[in-house]
Amino acid sequence: MKITINSPLDMHLHLRDEDMLKVVAPLSSKDFTAAIIMPNLLPPVTTIQDVKAYKQRIKDAIGDDNFEPLMTLFFKDNYDYEFLKEAKEYISAIKLYPAGITTNSEGGVSSVDASSLAPTLKAMSELEIPLCIHGESDGFVMDREKEFVPVYEHLATAFPKLKIIMEHITTKDSVDALKRHDNLYATITLHHLYITLDDVAGGMLQPHLFCKPIAKRPEDKEALLQVALEANPKVMFGSDSAPHPKTAKEAPGCAAGVFTAPIALPALAQLFDKHGKLENLQAFISDNAQKIYNFKPLKKDITLKKEEFEVPANYNNVVPMFAGEKLSWKVL
Ligand code: DOR
Ligand code: ZN
């Protein structure tokens, strides 16, 4: 059995920089036609110059592959209308991090408060620049996303024309909130469709499955699966593939992030096939995102075959999800 996906899109991707960029960028550009590139470098991507230079480094790393890096800026509340008007030509979205909530987010906003962020959000709304948010509070780790839902809802109500993307949602509360507001959308990762907290810490600790937001309860995973498998038009695939060197993962103080880019398409095909929903994979991996972000990607057809694929133990010392395990689908 085979399936062809037209123009697969990864709407949330960490490509890093320098040597890591050279290792991971070709693994995404091989299977995907475009990706939303996260700006949480050190220092973060905050100027048009940064965006252009980072995009060029990505293009250098992928060589001739037909792949478009869709760039983002790291949200700052001093971005004004004039700056954003000029930036719009070079970016697809702006990513907002609460300060210190995850890897390289120290320069994020100290409080996600609609009134203090209003000038920037109003300008983004007028210029039709989508706002991507890492939505977690600084509360107890299992409640962080739940506690952020009222913030999402407040922003969605205060800026009804602003497209807000709830990034890497992990809870049923987020799925429910998404449905209550026309201008809320969400990305869903591969790993949050496969794992719960039990897989991370229920037995021996699995550092390669440790990420932010942490995987939640079985009923949360079920809620995510439901909207992904039905390819609900408000959700789209965003891997949040977040590579770290093996030494940074297999260490006390394990870095957060699951590296899924090279195995994302086979693992998604396996999942949708298992649930008898292969016909919805195209919408989840590409069509929904095109509508939400209102763009036409480069044409690229990727064919997958139902055939055993043994996931490599590592890619230059970056360990992928399912390392050494067998998946039932492979990219041809
Ligand atoms: O687990 C994560 N890793 N979550 C994030 O939000 C950031 C990411 C990273 O950049 O490593
Ligand atoms: Zn991320």
mmCIF file of C-alpha atoms and ligand atoms in Angstrom:
data_model
loop_
_atom_site.group_PDB
_atom_site.id
_atom_site.type_symbol
_atom_site.label_atom_id
_atom_site.label_comp_id
_atom_site.label_asym_id
_atom_site.label_seq_id
_atom_site.Cartn_x
_atom_site.Cartn_y
_atom_site.Cartn_z
ATOM 1 C CA MET A 1 0.000 0.000 0.000
ATOM 2 C CA LYS A 2 1.216 3.513 -0.850
ATOM 3 C CA ILE A 3 0.063 7.039 -0.124
ATOM 4 C CA THR A 4 1.238 10.302 -1.683
ATOM 5 C CA ILE A 5 1.136 13.525 0.312
ATOM 6 C CA ASN A 6 1.168 16.762 -1.658
ATOM 7 C CA SER A 7 3.397 19.468 -0.174
ATOM 8 C CA PRO A 8 3.823 18.255 3.430
ATOM 9 C CA LEU A 9 4.161 21.149 5.865
ATOM 10 C CA ASP A 10 5.681 21.303 9.331
ATOM 11 C CA MET A 11 4.121 24.341 10.983
ATOM 12 C CA HIS A 12 6.423 24.393 14.055
ATOM 13 C CA LEU A 13 10.067 23.463 13.662
ATOM 14 C CA HIS A 14 13.340 24.139 15.491
ATOM 15 C CA LEU A 15 16.334 24.097 13.157
ATOM 16 C CA ARG A 16 18.903 25.666 15.527
ATOM 17 C CA ASP A 17 22.101 27.087 14.048
ATOM 18 C CA GLU A 18 25.674 26.277 13.032
ATOM 19 C CA ASP A 19 26.639 22.559 13.139
ATOM 20 C CA MET A 20 23.234 21.417 14.432
ATOM 21 C CA LEU A 21 21.495 23.329 11.642
ATOM 22 C CA LYS A 22 23.658 21.544 9.087
ATOM 23 C CA VAL A 23 22.666 18.155 10.540
ATOM 24 C CA VAL A 24 18.924 18.689 10.984
ATOM 25 C CA ALA A 25 17.856 21.076 8.204
ATOM 26 C CA PRO A 26 18.383 18.536 5.367
ATOM 27 C CA LEU A 27 16.296 15.992 7.291
ATOM 28 C CA SER A 28 13.303 18.356 7.148
ATOM 29 C CA SER A 29 13.915 19.692 3.645
ATOM 30 C CA LYS A 30 13.945 16.117 2.308
ATOM 31 C CA ASP A 31 10.417 15.241 3.498
ATOM 32 C CA PHE A 32 8.678 18.623 3.759
ATOM 33 C CA THR A 33 8.085 21.458 1.331
ATOM 34 C CA ALA A 34 8.029 24.234 3.949
ATOM 35 C CA ALA A 35 8.154 24.763 7.683
ATOM 36 C CA ILE A 36 7.509 27.518 10.184
ATOM 37 C CA ILE A 37 10.938 28.113 11.682
ATOM 38 C CA MET A 38 11.114 28.934 15.386
ATOM 39 C CA PRO A 39 13.121 32.021 16.370
ATOM 40 C CA ASN A 40 14.434 30.879 19.782
ATOM 41 C CA LEU A 41 18.107 31.059 18.889
ATOM 42 C CA LEU A 42 20.636 32.546 21.286
ATOM 43 C CA PRO A 43 20.232 35.514 20.942
ATOM 44 C CA PRO A 44 16.693 35.253 19.497
ATOM 45 C CA VAL A 45 15.657 36.390 16.020
ATOM 46 C CA THR A 46 14.327 39.904 16.661
ATOM 47 C CA THR A 47 15.328 42.055 13.675
ATOM 48 C CA ILE A 48 14.706 41.941 9.934
ATOM 49 C CA GLN A 49 18.458 41.547 9.526
ATOM 50 C CA ASP A 50 18.372 38.497 11.837
ATOM 51 C CA VAL A 51 15.510 36.981 9.849
ATOM 52 C CA LYS A 52 17.225 37.436 6.499
ATOM 53 C CA ALA A 53 20.571 36.155 7.733
ATOM 54 C CA TYR A 54 19.049 33.096 9.458
ATOM 55 C CA LYS A 55 16.989 32.272 6.369
ATOM 56 C CA GLN A 56 20.148 32.388 4.283
ATOM 57 C CA ARG A 57 21.974 30.070 6.693
ATOM 58 C CA ILE A 58 19.061 27.618 6.464
ATOM 59 C CA LYS A 59 19.134 27.769 2.668
ATOM 60 C CA ASP A 60 22.882 27.152 2.707
ATOM 61 C CA ALA A 61 22.332 24.111 4.934
ATOM 62 C CA ILE A 62 19.692 22.493 2.684
ATOM 63 C CA GLY A 63 21.484 22.913 -0.626
ATOM 64 C CA ASP A 64 19.250 22.332 -3.657
ATOM 65 C CA ASP A 65 16.247 20.887 -1.835
ATOM 66 C CA ASN A 66 12.893 22.335 -2.781
ATOM 67 C CA PHE A 67 12.027 23.712 0.663
ATOM 68 C CA GLU A 68 10.858 27.076 1.916
ATOM 69 C CA PRO A 69 11.769 28.213 5.444
ATOM 70 C CA LEU A 70 8.813 30.285 6.644
ATOM 71 C CA MET A 71 10.487 32.669 9.038
ATOM 72 C CA THR A 72 9.265 34.062 12.356
ATOM 73 C CA LEU A 73 10.307 36.831 14.708
ATOM 74 C CA PHE A 74 10.633 36.352 18.465
ATOM 75 C CA PHE A 75 7.856 38.495 19.980
ATOM 76 C CA LYS A 76 8.898 41.733 21.676
ATOM 77 C CA ASP A 77 6.340 44.205 22.973
ATOM 78 C CA ASN A 78 8.255 47.114 21.460
ATOM 79 C CA TYR A 79 7.579 46.043 17.852
ATOM 80 C CA ASP A 80 5.596 48.955 16.398
ATOM 81 C CA TYR A 81 3.412 49.290 13.309
ATOM 82 C CA GLU A 82 6.165 50.708 11.089
ATOM 83 C CA PHE A 83 8.614 47.952 12.008
ATOM 84 C CA LEU A 84 6.003 45.237 11.535
ATOM 85 C CA LYS A 85 4.901 46.670 8.198
ATOM 86 C CA GLU A 86 8.423 46.307 6.917
ATOM 87 C CA ALA A 87 8.966 42.917 8.611
ATOM 88 C CA LYS A 88 5.771 41.428 7.150
ATOM 89 C CA GLU A 89 7.470 40.843 3.812
ATOM 90 C CA TYR A 90 10.036 38.530 5.423
ATOM 91 C CA ILE A 91 8.033 36.614 8.018
ATOM 92 C CA SER A 92 5.007 34.328 8.218
ATOM 93 C CA ALA A 93 4.273 34.773 11.933
ATOM 94 C CA ILE A 94 5.579 36.051 15.252
ATOM 95 C CA LYS A 95 6.224 33.663 18.130
ATOM 96 C CA LEU A 96 5.465 34.732 21.674
ATOM 97 C CA TYR A 97 7.125 33.027 24.636
ATOM 98 C CA PRO A 98 6.434 33.779 28.288
ATOM 99 C CA ALA A 99 9.916 34.578 29.689
ATOM 100 C CA GLY A 100 11.850 31.523 30.866
ATOM 101 C CA ILE A 101 9.099 29.003 30.138
ATOM 102 C CA THR A 102 11.181 26.786 27.845
ATOM 103 C CA THR A 103 14.489 26.470 25.965
ATOM 104 C CA ASN A 104 16.008 29.863 25.051
ATOM 105 C CA SER A 105 12.925 31.865 26.041
ATOM 106 C CA GLU A 106 14.578 34.131 28.599
ATOM 107 C CA GLY A 107 13.940 37.184 26.396
ATOM 108 C CA GLY A 108 10.194 36.490 26.256
ATOM 109 C CA VAL A 109 7.435 38.618 27.767
ATOM 110 C CA SER A 110 7.261 38.831 31.547
ATOM 111 C CA SER A 111 3.465 38.773 31.494
ATOM 112 C CA VAL A 112 1.085 37.871 28.679
ATOM 113 C CA ASP A 113 -1.233 40.720 29.397
ATOM 114 C CA ALA A 114 -3.551 41.969 26.647
ATOM 115 C CA SER A 115 -3.327 45.623 27.655
ATOM 116 C CA SER A 116 0.473 45.909 27.879
ATOM 117 C CA LEU A 117 0.884 43.997 24.606
ATOM 118 C CA ALA A 118 -1.978 45.853 22.923
ATOM 119 C CA PRO A 119 -0.068 48.195 20.580
ATOM 120 C CA THR A 120 1.940 45.352 19.059
ATOM 121 C CA LEU A 121 -1.006 42.954 18.882
ATOM 122 C CA LYS A 122 -3.219 45.635 17.319
ATOM 123 C CA ALA A 123 -0.588 46.314 14.661
ATOM 124 C CA MET A 124 -0.187 42.579 13.979
ATOM 125 C CA SER A 125 -3.934 42.246 13.669
ATOM 126 C CA GLU A 126 -4.150 45.127 11.185
ATOM 127 C CA LEU A 127 -1.232 43.780 9.171
ATOM 128 C CA GLU A 128 -2.639 40.225 9.328
ATOM 129 C CA ILE A 129 0.464 38.721 10.895
ATOM 130 C CA PRO A 130 -0.418 35.509 12.799
ATOM 131 C CA LEU A 131 0.601 35.240 16.461
ATOM 132 C CA CYS A 132 2.025 31.880 17.567
ATOM 133 C CA ILE A 133 2.069 31.336 21.325
ATOM 134 C CA HIS A 134 3.837 28.937 23.650
ATOM 135 C CA GLY A 135 0.914 28.829 26.056
ATOM 136 C CA GLU A 136 2.060 27.806 29.505
ATOM 137 C CA SER A 137 1.826 29.508 32.891
ATOM 138 C CA ASP A 138 4.600 29.203 35.479
ATOM 139 C CA GLY A 139 2.427 26.984 37.690
ATOM 140 C CA PHE A 140 2.595 23.266 38.477
ATOM 141 C CA VAL A 141 3.971 21.510 35.405
ATOM 142 C CA MET A 142 0.876 19.409 34.643
ATOM 143 C CA ASP A 143 -1.415 22.477 34.967
ATOM 144 C CA ARG A 144 0.592 25.039 33.018
ATOM 145 C CA GLU A 145 -1.284 24.725 29.754
ATOM 146 C CA LYS A 146 -4.677 24.542 31.458
ATOM 147 C CA GLU A 147 -3.858 27.716 33.398
ATOM 148 C CA PHE A 148 -2.962 29.503 30.176
ATOM 149 C CA VAL A 149 -6.317 28.804 28.468
ATOM 150 C CA PRO A 150 -7.992 31.944 29.926
ATOM 151 C CA VAL A 151 -5.108 34.005 28.534
ATOM 152 C CA TYR A 152 -5.695 32.555 25.057
ATOM 153 C CA GLU A 153 -9.399 33.268 25.371
ATOM 154 C CA HIS A 154 -8.840 36.815 26.573
ATOM 155 C CA LEU A 155 -6.476 37.573 23.692
ATOM 156 C CA ALA A 156 -8.825 35.948 21.173
ATOM 157 C CA THR A 157 -11.701 38.116 22.400
ATOM 158 C CA ALA A 158 -9.681 41.332 22.690
ATOM 159 C CA PHE A 159 -8.229 40.924 19.159
ATOM 160 C CA PRO A 160 -10.922 39.113 17.174
ATOM 161 C CA LYS A 161 -9.184 39.646 13.802
ATOM 162 C CA LEU A 162 -5.801 38.395 15.025
ATOM 163 C CA LYS A 163 -5.075 34.788 14.069
ATOM 164 C CA ILE A 164 -3.730 33.112 17.193
ATOM 165 C CA ILE A 165 -2.017 29.750 16.933
ATOM 166 C CA MET A 166 -1.984 27.735 20.156
ATOM 167 C CA GLU A 167 1.300 25.949 19.657
ATOM 168 C CA HIS A 168 1.807 22.259 20.433
ATOM 169 C CA ILE A 169 -1.417 21.804 22.406
ATOM 170 C CA THR A 170 -1.412 18.901 24.843
ATOM 171 C CA THR A 171 -4.701 19.008 26.742
ATOM 172 C CA LYS A 172 -8.415 18.476 26.291
ATOM 173 C CA ASP A 173 -8.960 21.980 27.730
ATOM 174 C CA SER A 174 -7.026 23.449 24.835
ATOM 175 C CA VAL A 175 -9.026 21.426 22.307
ATOM 176 C CA ASP A 176 -12.242 22.706 23.874
ATOM 177 C CA ALA A 177 -11.021 26.342 23.924
ATOM 178 C CA LEU A 178 -9.988 26.118 20.297
ATOM 179 C CA LYS A 179 -13.547 25.308 19.342
ATOM 180 C CA ARG A 180 -14.973 28.297 21.224
ATOM 181 C CA HIS A 181 -13.168 31.039 19.259
ATOM 182 C CA ASP A 182 -13.112 31.576 15.495
ATOM 183 C CA ASN A 183 -9.631 33.095 15.617
ATOM 184 C CA LEU A 184 -7.931 30.341 17.637
ATOM 185 C CA TYR A 185 -6.055 27.607 15.775
ATOM 186 C CA ALA A 186 -3.549 25.004 16.959
ATOM 187 C CA THR A 187 -0.566 22.944 15.994
ATOM 188 C CA ILE A 188 -0.319 19.372 17.240
ATOM 189 C CA THR A 189 2.962 17.484 17.444
ATOM 190 C CA LEU A 190 3.642 13.886 16.557
ATOM 191 C CA HIS A 191 4.856 12.979 20.034
ATOM 192 C CA HIS A 192 1.784 14.328 21.814
ATOM 193 C CA LEU A 193 -0.359 12.072 19.605
ATOM 194 C CA TYR A 194 1.691 9.046 20.689
ATOM 195 C CA ILE A 195 2.698 9.492 24.312
ATOM 196 C CA THR A 196 1.429 10.414 27.768
ATOM 197 C CA LEU A 197 3.395 11.287 30.899
ATOM 198 C CA ASP A 198 3.531 7.548 31.602
ATOM 199 C CA ASP A 199 5.761 7.032 28.564
ATOM 200 C CA VAL A 200 8.125 9.750 29.803
ATOM 201 C CA ALA A 201 8.336 8.962 33.501
ATOM 202 C CA GLY A 202 6.027 6.048 34.333
ATOM 203 C CA GLY A 203 8.833 3.504 34.140
ATOM 204 C CA MET A 204 12.513 4.172 33.549
ATOM 205 C CA LEU A 205 12.930 7.863 32.752
ATOM 206 C CA GLN A 206 12.952 8.479 28.989
ATOM 207 C CA PRO A 207 14.936 11.673 28.407
ATOM 208 C CA HIS A 208 14.346 11.652 24.653
ATOM 209 C CA LEU A 209 10.606 12.034 25.301
ATOM 210 C CA PHE A 210 11.011 14.915 27.743
ATOM 211 C CA CYS A 211 9.685 18.154 26.294
ATOM 212 C CA LYS A 212 7.743 21.319 27.061
ATOM 213 C CA PRO A 213 4.831 21.190 27.360
ATOM 214 C CA ILE A 214 5.203 17.826 29.076
ATOM 215 C CA ALA A 215 2.993 15.028 27.713
ATOM 216 C CA LYS A 216 -0.231 14.782 29.738
ATOM 217 C CA ARG A 217 -2.966 12.279 30.610
ATOM 218 C CA PRO A 218 -4.556 9.554 28.419
ATOM 219 C CA GLU A 219 -7.797 11.546 28.062
ATOM 220 C CA ASP A 220 -5.789 14.545 26.833
ATOM 221 C CA LYS A 221 -4.043 12.421 24.223
ATOM 222 C CA GLU A 222 -7.418 11.049 23.131
ATOM 223 C CA ALA A 223 -8.795 14.576 22.653
ATOM 224 C CA LEU A 224 -5.786 15.508 20.508
ATOM 225 C CA LEU A 225 -6.078 12.301 18.507
ATOM 226 C CA GLN A 226 -9.717 12.970 17.800
ATOM 227 C CA VAL A 227 -9.184 16.404 16.220
ATOM 228 C CA ALA A 228 -6.016 15.314 14.397
ATOM 229 C CA LEU A 229 -7.484 12.116 12.946
ATOM 230 C CA GLU A 230 -10.614 13.904 11.761
ATOM 231 C CA ALA A 231 -8.314 16.667 10.397
ATOM 232 C CA ASN A 232 -10.434 19.277 12.116
ATOM 233 C CA PRO A 233 -9.798 22.444 10.044
ATOM 234 C CA LYS A 234 -8.597 24.347 13.121
ATOM 235 C CA VAL A 235 -5.612 22.057 13.682
ATOM 236 C CA MET A 236 -2.496 21.388 11.655
ATOM 237 C CA PHE A 237 0.680 19.414 12.021
ATOM 238 C CA GLY A 238 3.592 21.166 13.723
ATOM 239 C CA SER A 239 6.276 18.728 14.806
ATOM 240 C CA ASP A 240 7.990 20.955 17.391
ATOM 241 C CA SER A 241 10.951 18.788 16.452
ATOM 242 C CA ALA A 242 13.519 20.155 18.898
ATOM 243 C CA PRO A 243 16.954 18.595 18.491
ATOM 244 C CA HIS A 244 19.534 18.630 21.251
ATOM 245 C CA PRO A 245 22.862 16.758 21.285
ATOM 246 C CA LYS A 246 22.652 13.282 22.855
ATOM 247 C CA THR A 247 24.917 14.496 25.648
ATOM 248 C CA ALA A 248 22.466 17.290 26.551
ATOM 249 C CA LYS A 249 19.525 14.854 26.674
ATOM 250 C CA GLU A 250 21.190 11.979 28.513
ATOM 251 C CA ALA A 251 22.298 14.178 31.382
ATOM 252 C CA PRO A 252 21.134 15.502 34.717
ATOM 253 C CA GLY A 253 19.330 18.676 33.724
ATOM 254 C CA CYS A 254 18.061 17.009 30.545
ATOM 255 C CA ALA A 255 17.233 19.544 27.803
ATOM 256 C CA ALA A 256 13.545 19.693 26.774
ATOM 257 C CA GLY A 257 12.657 18.658 23.244
ATOM 258 C CA VAL A 258 11.775 15.601 21.163
ATOM 259 C CA PHE A 259 13.546 15.199 17.820
ATOM 260 C CA THR A 260 10.989 13.923 15.318
ATOM 261 C CA ALA A 261 11.702 15.636 11.980
ATOM 262 C CA PRO A 262 13.210 12.625 10.162
ATOM 263 C CA ILE A 263 10.545 10.161 11.289
ATOM 264 C CA ALA A 264 7.482 12.407 11.357
ATOM 265 C CA LEU A 265 5.887 11.383 8.060
ATOM 266 C CA PRO A 266 6.246 7.598 8.520
ATOM 267 C CA ALA A 267 5.071 7.803 12.131
ATOM 268 C CA LEU A 268 2.044 9.922 11.165
ATOM 269 C CA ALA A 269 1.165 7.522 8.336
ATOM 270 C CA GLN A 270 1.436 4.620 10.786
ATOM 271 C CA LEU A 271 -0.871 6.374 13.252
ATOM 272 C CA PHE A 272 -3.518 7.454 10.735
ATOM 273 C CA ASP A 273 -3.404 3.990 9.142
ATOM 274 C CA LYS A 274 -3.841 2.269 12.516
ATOM 275 C CA HIS A 275 -6.987 4.323 13.097
ATOM 276 C CA GLY A 276 -8.313 3.830 9.539
ATOM 277 C CA LYS A 277 -7.996 7.562 8.797
ATOM 278 C CA LEU A 278 -5.310 7.723 6.111
ATOM 279 C CA GLU A 279 -7.680 9.743 3.938
ATOM 280 C CA ASN A 280 -7.385 12.648 6.421
ATOM 281 C CA LEU A 281 -3.592 12.766 6.527
ATOM 282 C CA GLN A 282 -3.292 15.194 3.600
ATOM 283 C CA ALA A 283 -5.485 17.774 5.335
ATOM 284 C CA PHE A 284 -3.691 17.400 8.663
ATOM 285 C CA ILE A 285 -0.192 17.652 7.145
ATOM 286 C CA SER A 286 -0.837 20.319 4.547
ATOM 287 C CA ASP A 287 -4.273 21.546 3.459
ATOM 288 C CA ASN A 288 -5.438 22.872 6.835
ATOM 289 C CA ALA A 289 -2.224 24.845 7.321
ATOM 290 C CA GLN A 290 -2.491 26.383 3.848
ATOM 291 C CA LYS A 291 -5.938 27.693 4.725
ATOM 292 C CA ILE A 292 -5.029 28.877 8.213
ATOM 293 C CA TYR A 293 -1.869 30.673 7.059
ATOM 294 C CA ASN A 294 -3.410 31.629 3.699
ATOM 295 C CA PHE A 295 -0.516 30.585 1.496
ATOM 296 C CA LYS A 296 0.317 28.253 -1.387
ATOM 297 C CA PRO A 297 3.391 26.120 -0.779
ATOM 298 C CA LEU A 298 5.878 24.880 -3.361
ATOM 299 C CA LYS A 299 4.677 21.708 -5.029
ATOM 300 C CA LYS A 300 6.345 18.568 -3.736
ATOM 301 C CA ASP A 301 4.884 15.073 -3.674
ATOM 302 C CA ILE A 302 6.140 12.662 -1.044
ATOM 303 C CA THR A 303 5.179 9.012 -1.383
ATOM 304 C CA LEU A 304 5.090 6.673 1.574
ATOM 305 C CA LYS A 305 4.868 2.905 1.415
ATOM 306 C CA LYS A 306 3.602 0.484 4.018
ATOM 307 C CA GLU A 307 6.933 -1.229 4.520
ATOM 308 C CA GLU A 308 9.156 -1.700 7.563
ATOM 309 C CA PHE A 309 11.464 1.209 8.413
ATOM 310 C CA GLU A 310 14.028 0.829 11.167
ATOM 311 C CA VAL A 311 14.615 4.218 12.743
ATOM 312 C CA PRO A 312 18.344 5.022 13.046
ATOM 313 C CA ALA A 313 19.804 5.109 16.566
ATOM 314 C CA ASN A 314 20.919 8.683 15.957
ATOM 315 C CA TYR A 315 21.589 11.275 13.304
ATOM 316 C CA ASN A 316 25.055 12.666 14.055
ATOM 317 C CA ASN A 317 24.500 12.146 17.774
ATOM 318 C CA VAL A 318 20.985 13.556 17.806
ATOM 319 C CA VAL A 319 18.602 10.815 18.930
ATOM 320 C CA PRO A 320 15.197 10.702 17.229
ATOM 321 C CA MET A 321 11.919 9.505 18.693
ATOM 322 C CA PHE A 322 11.549 5.731 18.072
ATOM 323 C CA ALA A 323 15.363 5.341 17.802
ATOM 324 C CA GLY A 324 16.189 1.730 16.928
ATOM 325 C CA GLU A 325 12.498 0.787 16.685
ATOM 326 C CA LYS A 326 10.579 -0.312 13.619
ATOM 327 C CA LEU A 327 7.831 1.734 12.006
ATOM 328 C CA SER A 328 5.402 0.179 9.555
ATOM 329 C CA TRP A 329 5.632 2.975 6.949
ATOM 330 C CA LYS A 330 8.612 4.473 5.138
ATOM 331 C CA VAL A 331 9.218 7.431 2.843
ATOM 332 C CA LEU A 332 10.140 6.216 -0.652
HETATM 333 O O1 DOR B 1 10.498 20.853 24.474
HETATM 334 C C1 DOR B 1 10.670 21.929 23.932
HETATM 335 N N1 DOR B 1 11.818 22.228 23.303
HETATM 336 N N2 DOR B 1 9.697 22.836 23.993
HETATM 337 C C2 DOR B 1 9.862 24.086 23.536
HETATM 338 O O2 DOR B 1 8.969 24.870 23.638
HETATM 339 C C3 DOR B 1 11.172 24.522 22.989
HETATM 340 C C4 DOR B 1 11.916 23.399 22.502
HETATM 341 C C5 DOR B 1 13.364 23.716 22.212
HETATM 342 O O3 DOR B 1 13.632 24.775 21.612
HETATM 343 O O4 DOR B 1 14.223 22.908 22.554
HETATM 344 ZN ZN ZN B 2 8.819 24.657 19.824
#
